[in-house]
Short mmCIF file of C-alpha atoms in Angstrom, two decimals:
data_model
loop_
_atom_site.label_atom_id
_atom_site.label_comp_id
_atom_site.label_asym_id
_atom_site.label_seq_id
_atom_site.Cartn_x
_atom_site.Cartn_y
_atom_site.Cartn_z
CA MET A 143 135.63 -54.26 230.44
CA SER A 144 136.97 -57.61 230.28
CA GLN A 145 135.47 -60.47 232.17
CA GLU A 146 138.56 -62.66 232.20
CA ILE A 147 140.44 -63.64 235.29
CA VAL A 148 144.12 -63.68 234.69
CA LYS A 149 145.25 -66.46 237.21
CA ASN A 150 149.03 -66.89 235.90
CA PHE A 151 151.09 -63.65 236.07
CA GLU A 152 154.47 -62.80 237.31
CA ARG A 153 154.54 -60.79 240.51
CA VAL A 154 157.17 -58.13 241.26
CA SER A 155 160.08 -59.48 243.30
CA ALA A 156 160.11 -58.92 247.06
CA ASP A 157 163.69 -57.33 246.40
CA LEU A 158 162.32 -54.80 244.01
CA VAL A 159 159.41 -54.02 246.28
CA GLN A 160 161.72 -53.34 248.93
CA LYS A 161 163.96 -51.04 247.03
CA ALA A 162 160.99 -49.14 245.64
CA SER A 163 159.26 -48.86 249.11
CA VAL A 164 161.86 -46.29 250.22
CA HIS A 165 160.78 -43.74 247.49
CA GLN A 166 157.83 -41.51 247.29
CA ALA A 167 154.91 -42.62 244.97
CA ALA A 168 155.11 -39.31 243.20
CA ILE A 169 158.50 -40.06 241.69
CA PHE A 170 157.14 -43.18 240.10
CA ALA A 171 154.15 -41.30 238.87
CA ASP A 172 156.42 -38.69 237.25
CA VAL A 173 158.66 -41.38 235.60
CA ALA A 174 155.62 -43.49 234.35
CA GLY A 175 154.25 -40.11 232.57
CA ARG A 176 151.37 -39.90 235.25
CA ARG A 177 149.96 -43.12 234.03
CA GLY A 178 148.49 -45.46 236.45
CA VAL A 179 148.10 -42.76 239.17
CA MET A 180 145.50 -42.59 241.65
CA HIS A 181 143.30 -39.47 241.95
CA GLY A 182 144.68 -37.10 244.52
CA ARG A 183 141.68 -37.47 246.86
CA ILE A 184 142.64 -40.85 247.52
CA SER A 185 145.06 -40.95 250.48
CA ALA A 186 146.19 -42.90 253.54
CA LEU A 187 143.98 -42.53 256.64
CA ARG A 188 146.82 -41.35 258.69
CA PRO A 189 149.99 -39.65 257.36
CA HIS A 190 152.39 -42.44 258.59
CA MET A 191 150.44 -45.21 256.94
CA LYS A 192 152.38 -46.61 253.78
CA VAL A 193 151.98 -49.61 251.62
CA ALA A 194 154.24 -51.41 249.09
CA GLY A 195 153.82 -54.64 247.17
CA PRO A 196 152.90 -56.33 244.17
CA ALA A 197 149.59 -54.82 242.69
CA LEU A 198 146.80 -57.06 242.15
CA THR A 199 144.47 -55.25 239.90
CA VAL A 200 140.58 -55.70 239.92
CA GLU A 201 138.08 -53.95 237.56
CA VAL A 202 134.51 -54.08 238.77
CA ARG A 203 131.12 -52.95 237.68
CA PRO A 204 129.54 -50.28 239.85
CA GLY A 205 128.17 -52.05 243.15
CA ASP A 206 129.41 -55.66 242.17
CA ASN A 207 132.34 -57.00 244.26
CA LEU A 208 132.26 -60.47 242.93
CA MET A 209 135.75 -60.00 241.09
CA ILE A 210 137.09 -58.62 244.51
CA HIS A 211 136.24 -61.98 246.19
CA ALA A 212 138.10 -63.79 243.39
CA ALA A 213 141.24 -61.62 243.81
CA ILE A 214 141.21 -62.05 247.35
CA ALA A 215 141.08 -65.90 246.94
CA MET A 216 144.23 -65.48 244.46
CA ALA A 217 146.23 -62.99 246.70
CA LYS A 218 149.37 -63.91 248.19
CA PRO A 219 150.85 -62.42 251.49
CA GLY A 220 152.28 -58.90 250.53
CA ASP A 221 150.09 -58.29 247.55
CA VAL A 222 148.17 -55.04 247.26
CA LEU A 223 144.58 -55.11 245.89
CA VAL A 224 144.04 -52.07 243.64
CA ILE A 225 140.34 -51.87 242.77
CA ASP A 226 138.67 -49.73 240.21
CA GLY A 227 135.04 -49.41 241.17
CA LYS A 228 134.34 -46.88 238.47
CA ALA A 229 133.86 -44.12 241.00
CA ASP A 230 130.52 -45.40 242.16
CA GLN A 231 129.72 -44.25 245.85
CA THR A 232 126.32 -45.84 246.00
CA ALA A 233 127.47 -49.01 247.49
CA ALA A 234 130.45 -50.06 249.36
CA LEU A 235 132.67 -52.75 247.64
CA MET A 236 134.61 -53.93 250.78
CA GLY A 237 133.41 -54.24 254.20
CA THR A 238 134.46 -55.91 257.58
CA ILE A 239 133.90 -59.48 256.29
CA MET A 240 135.97 -58.99 253.21
CA MET A 241 138.65 -56.94 255.04
CA THR A 242 139.03 -59.83 257.55
CA ALA A 243 139.50 -62.39 254.49
CA CYS A 244 142.13 -60.19 253.23
CA LYS A 245 144.02 -60.57 256.60
CA GLN A 246 143.96 -64.24 256.44
#
C-alpha cells in the first residue's frame, strides 16, 4: 500500500459524469471486465438513492482514517469518495463529524 498522497490529478469532466449518470453501474462494470466493481453487499440505503461524480479514491489501513481526512480536504463539490478500508469492521472510518466535513 502506497503512503503517497497524489494531489494533482485530472478529474472526469462534468459533461461526462452527466452522460454516464443516466446508465446503470452494471453496464460500466461489464464493459470494464468487472474490474473496479464494489462487492454486491454494498448498496444504497434506499432504492432511489444514486450518486455519480469523479471518484476520489482512498486506501487506508484497518481502523486508520487519517488519509480520509486528507481526501476530504482535497475534495471538490461533486467528487465521490471511494474508500478501501480493507473490509475491517472493527472500527468505523466515517462518523458524523467527518460526514459533516464532507458536506462543507
